[in-house]
């Protein structure tokens, strides 16, 4: 038996062999040693594979979907936005049905009001219309570097920044009791050479807003229209004149008193006078989002 040829330590103790037989034995011994080494190297790999299935992988390290580069290719630029850029006022799914509330109000003459905005040059008539447009049309916004000037439709008006023609604007506005009315607002030019545009707008109106000159007040009284004075650009009292609240209040009251002095003429006795703290005397600051009302005291 081959086991009798080796001692307990693996040394050869059998008869002497030829050189060829010794080479074969050495080769067999080397092959056996190499096979044992390969078996030893494969065992740790098998252990790692067994342990890999038992490892705990964190949620953020798991890969559920292919990357954008794998889907679209390395030459395609992909952008990932973490915040939604769509405004809240715009619905994700736009309704198919178009709202016809404004068009339906046109069929109700009792809910229609025709108003003319008139005043002197650069008194803020167009700015006042822009404030109403921004409140009723959220999709229309002015640029940072220039005013909206929604009613300046002529190229000459946009170039010079002065109104030349009367421009009508229709919008739905609520009253103090949240009752909606259809307002046809006529934005008239303020330059004295275009007073005929103002006169034509007064003839088709139910009332006038922002009267600041004697001539326009007389036109309104002759047409027997209700007078509502709108004191505009009151932010200039604080920004430019640096007036304290008390002086600003008396300045506004002085403006109302001047208008009342014209309405107190004997021929105008049928008209009521204006009160500075009444809802009929709005105060507007178009250059800022602050629009004080009559319910907010000035002092």
XYZ file of C-alpha atoms in Angstrom:
299
model
C 0.000 0.000 0.000
C 1.095 3.526 -0.631
C 0.625 4.451 3.030
C 3.458 2.063 3.952
C 5.884 4.067 1.836
C 5.601 7.153 4.119
C 6.116 7.620 7.820
C 3.809 9.475 10.175
C 5.418 12.780 9.203
C 4.969 12.261 5.445
C 8.595 11.337 4.684
C 9.276 8.714 2.060
C 10.695 5.504 3.615
C 10.122 3.092 0.769
C 12.667 1.606 -1.637
C 14.782 3.797 -3.793
C 13.165 5.039 -6.987
C 14.444 6.036 -10.372
C 14.767 9.714 -11.277
C 11.630 9.659 -13.477
C 9.544 8.229 -10.718
C 10.897 10.862 -8.308
C 9.889 13.611 -10.719
C 6.405 12.173 -10.992
C 6.081 12.039 -7.224
C 7.342 15.584 -6.858
C 4.916 16.750 -9.520
C 2.039 14.988 -7.806
C 3.018 16.513 -4.489
C 3.171 19.998 -5.989
C -0.215 19.557 -7.644
C -1.695 18.434 -4.344
C -0.238 21.451 -2.559
C -1.558 23.852 -5.218
C -5.000 22.281 -5.018
C -5.032 22.739 -1.255
C -4.006 26.405 -1.643
C -6.798 27.039 -4.142
C -9.320 25.448 -1.818
C -8.136 27.658 1.031
C -8.435 30.787 -1.152
C -11.950 29.915 -2.296
C -13.274 29.337 1.197
C -13.140 33.031 2.352
C -14.878 34.122 -0.857
C -17.703 31.741 -0.152
C -17.928 33.095 3.377
C -18.171 36.689 2.063
C -20.927 35.699 -0.325
C -22.794 34.049 2.484
C -22.453 37.165 4.670
C -23.370 39.582 1.835
C -26.960 38.417 1.875
C -27.187 39.086 5.601
C -25.840 42.667 5.490
C -28.142 45.582 6.461
C -28.315 48.178 3.641
C -29.559 51.659 4.544
C -32.557 53.111 2.747
C -30.606 55.978 1.210
C -27.993 53.534 -0.122
C -30.509 51.371 -1.960
C -30.983 51.872 -5.671
C -34.582 51.481 -6.786
C -34.510 53.268 -10.144
C -31.841 53.924 -12.768
C -30.139 57.302 -12.795
C -30.949 60.004 -15.338
C -27.582 59.458 -16.986
C -28.362 55.766 -17.452
C -31.779 56.537 -18.921
C -31.032 59.530 -21.176
C -27.313 59.071 -21.784
C -24.238 61.020 -20.652
C -24.644 63.741 -23.306
C -28.063 64.895 -22.060
C -28.118 67.612 -19.369
C -30.539 66.831 -16.559
C -31.771 69.363 -13.972
C -33.265 68.338 -10.619
C -35.429 70.950 -8.834
C -36.198 70.413 -5.170
C -38.788 73.235 -4.945
C -41.968 73.689 -6.965
C -41.702 76.749 -9.201
C -45.383 76.728 -10.134
C -47.287 79.457 -8.211
C -50.162 78.525 -5.937
C -52.562 80.665 -7.975
C -52.073 78.435 -11.035
C -53.889 75.092 -10.821
C -52.008 71.909 -11.630
C -54.884 70.755 -13.814
C -56.596 73.733 -15.384
C -60.393 73.534 -15.461
C -61.982 72.868 -18.814
C -65.006 75.031 -18.027
C -64.441 78.740 -18.575
C -65.902 81.085 -15.987
C -68.329 83.577 -17.500
C -69.115 85.621 -14.406
C -67.933 88.895 -15.935
C -69.812 88.256 -19.184
C -72.995 87.403 -17.283
C -72.811 90.666 -15.348
C -72.970 92.559 -18.633
C -76.538 91.290 -19.036
C -77.555 92.939 -15.728
C -77.651 96.749 -16.153
C -78.421 97.258 -12.458
C -75.018 95.771 -11.590
C -73.014 97.939 -14.012
C -71.191 101.105 -12.915
C -69.523 103.525 -15.338
C -66.754 105.526 -13.652
C -64.313 108.085 -15.051
C -60.872 108.682 -13.559
C -59.829 112.263 -14.166
C -57.352 114.664 -12.673
C -54.326 116.741 -13.480
C -51.152 115.519 -15.149
C -49.104 113.004 -13.101
C -51.736 112.772 -10.365
C -51.604 108.967 -10.543
C -54.697 108.024 -12.549
C -52.933 105.303 -14.532
C -51.160 104.077 -11.379
C -54.538 103.751 -9.687
C -55.812 101.626 -12.585
C -52.653 99.508 -12.366
C -53.399 98.823 -8.686
C -56.878 97.582 -9.599
C -55.540 95.482 -12.475
C -52.967 93.766 -10.258
C -55.630 92.978 -7.651
C -58.166 91.570 -10.125
C -55.745 89.940 -12.608
C -53.030 88.032 -10.690
C -51.418 86.844 -13.928
C -50.577 90.452 -14.901
C -47.557 91.844 -13.053
C -45.330 94.823 -13.666
C -41.631 94.522 -14.271
C -39.109 95.544 -11.668
C -37.542 98.258 -13.802
C -40.722 99.966 -15.056
C -44.375 100.602 -14.220
C -47.194 98.551 -15.665
C -49.133 101.415 -17.347
C -51.841 99.021 -18.472
C -54.037 101.645 -20.166
C -51.254 103.253 -22.239
C -51.912 101.347 -25.454
C -50.517 103.860 -27.966
C -46.825 103.816 -28.788
C -46.620 107.584 -28.171
C -48.143 107.142 -24.711
C -45.659 104.414 -23.824
C -42.728 106.414 -25.149
C -43.569 109.694 -23.383
C -45.305 108.291 -20.318
C -48.308 110.605 -20.782
C -51.886 109.619 -21.581
C -53.321 111.034 -24.807
C -56.574 109.129 -25.349
C -59.219 107.919 -22.929
C -58.939 104.170 -22.409
C -61.792 102.043 -20.979
C -61.141 99.083 -18.686
C -63.758 96.586 -17.490
C -63.345 94.642 -14.243
C -65.383 93.135 -11.411
C -64.971 94.878 -8.045
C -66.758 94.282 -4.715
C -68.292 96.905 -2.440
C -68.043 97.120 1.362
C -70.635 94.319 1.682
C -68.783 92.033 -0.783
C -71.395 92.599 -3.464
C -69.758 92.371 -6.901
C -70.362 94.992 -9.573
C -69.138 95.359 -13.131
C -67.093 98.560 -13.391
C -66.394 100.234 -16.715
C -63.522 102.522 -15.739
C -62.440 105.271 -18.126
C -58.817 106.337 -17.682
C -58.594 109.872 -19.084
C -55.516 111.974 -19.931
C -54.444 114.634 -17.460
C -52.896 117.181 -19.795
C -54.956 120.344 -20.255
C -54.792 120.060 -24.058
C -56.721 116.781 -23.918
C -59.601 117.998 -21.740
C -62.052 117.063 -24.514
C -61.259 113.409 -23.821
C -62.182 113.976 -20.178
C -65.445 115.710 -21.079
C -66.511 112.877 -23.379
C -65.726 110.347 -20.650
C -67.786 112.287 -18.110
C -70.877 112.239 -20.329
C -71.064 108.446 -20.354
C -70.227 107.929 -16.669
C -72.299 107.452 -13.538
C -69.634 108.955 -11.279
C -66.147 110.402 -11.187
C -63.152 109.476 -9.073
C -59.971 111.442 -8.343
C -61.062 115.041 -8.916
C -58.236 117.398 -8.103
C -58.806 120.511 -10.230
C -61.528 123.147 -10.226
C -62.314 122.774 -13.922
C -63.016 119.050 -13.630
C -65.118 119.557 -10.520
C -67.244 122.087 -12.390
C -67.691 119.632 -15.271
C -68.836 116.954 -12.834
C -71.319 119.294 -11.153
C -72.730 120.398 -14.486
C -73.375 116.777 -15.382
C -74.923 116.273 -11.896
C -72.606 113.415 -10.992
C -71.753 112.206 -7.513
C -68.270 113.374 -6.532
C -65.733 111.027 -4.959
C -62.289 112.465 -4.363
C -59.442 109.976 -4.306
C -56.275 111.323 -2.683
C -53.471 109.539 -4.458
C -49.733 109.135 -3.815
C -49.948 109.876 -0.092
C -46.726 107.912 0.368
C -44.885 110.999 -0.911
C -45.843 112.793 2.314
C -43.594 110.434 4.255
C -40.987 109.513 1.638
C -40.290 112.948 0.150
C -41.654 115.558 2.587
C -40.805 113.527 5.733
C -44.003 114.726 7.429
C -45.023 113.295 10.814
C -48.443 111.608 11.039
C -50.177 114.673 12.498
C -48.962 117.039 9.777
C -49.803 114.475 7.085
C -53.359 114.238 8.413
C -53.864 118.007 8.328
C -52.409 118.130 4.815
C -54.980 115.597 3.625
C -57.760 117.422 5.444
C -56.739 120.674 3.767
C -57.160 119.024 0.350
C -60.673 117.863 1.253
C -61.586 121.320 2.577
C -60.528 122.909 -0.711
C -62.852 120.606 -2.632
C -65.691 121.279 -0.193
C -65.220 125.020 -0.674
C -66.100 124.519 -4.338
C -69.081 122.299 -3.564
C -70.517 124.859 -1.126
C -71.253 127.347 -3.905
C -74.963 128.300 -4.122
C -75.347 126.566 -7.485
C -73.897 123.363 -5.986
C -76.147 123.265 -2.913
C -77.734 119.999 -3.999
C -74.419 118.165 -3.566
C -73.139 116.842 -0.273
C -69.753 117.807 1.083
C -66.918 115.337 1.565
C -65.626 114.083 4.891
C -61.934 113.158 5.259
C -62.680 110.089 7.413
C -65.640 108.764 5.409
C -65.530 105.689 3.131
C -66.140 108.038 0.192
C -62.632 109.483 0.530
C -60.173 106.709 -0.308
C -56.432 107.200 0.050
C -54.056 105.350 -2.240
C -50.293 104.751 -2.213
C -49.658 103.101 -5.621
C -45.872 102.816 -5.334
C -46.178 100.471 -2.340
C -48.506 97.551 -1.509
C -49.892 99.662 1.365
C -53.386 100.971 0.576
C -54.820 102.672 3.706
C -58.586 102.814 3.981
C -60.906 105.106 5.846
C -61.113 102.566 8.694
C -57.383 103.056 9.415
C -56.789 106.374 11.237
C -53.977 108.618 10.086
C -53.159 109.875 13.597
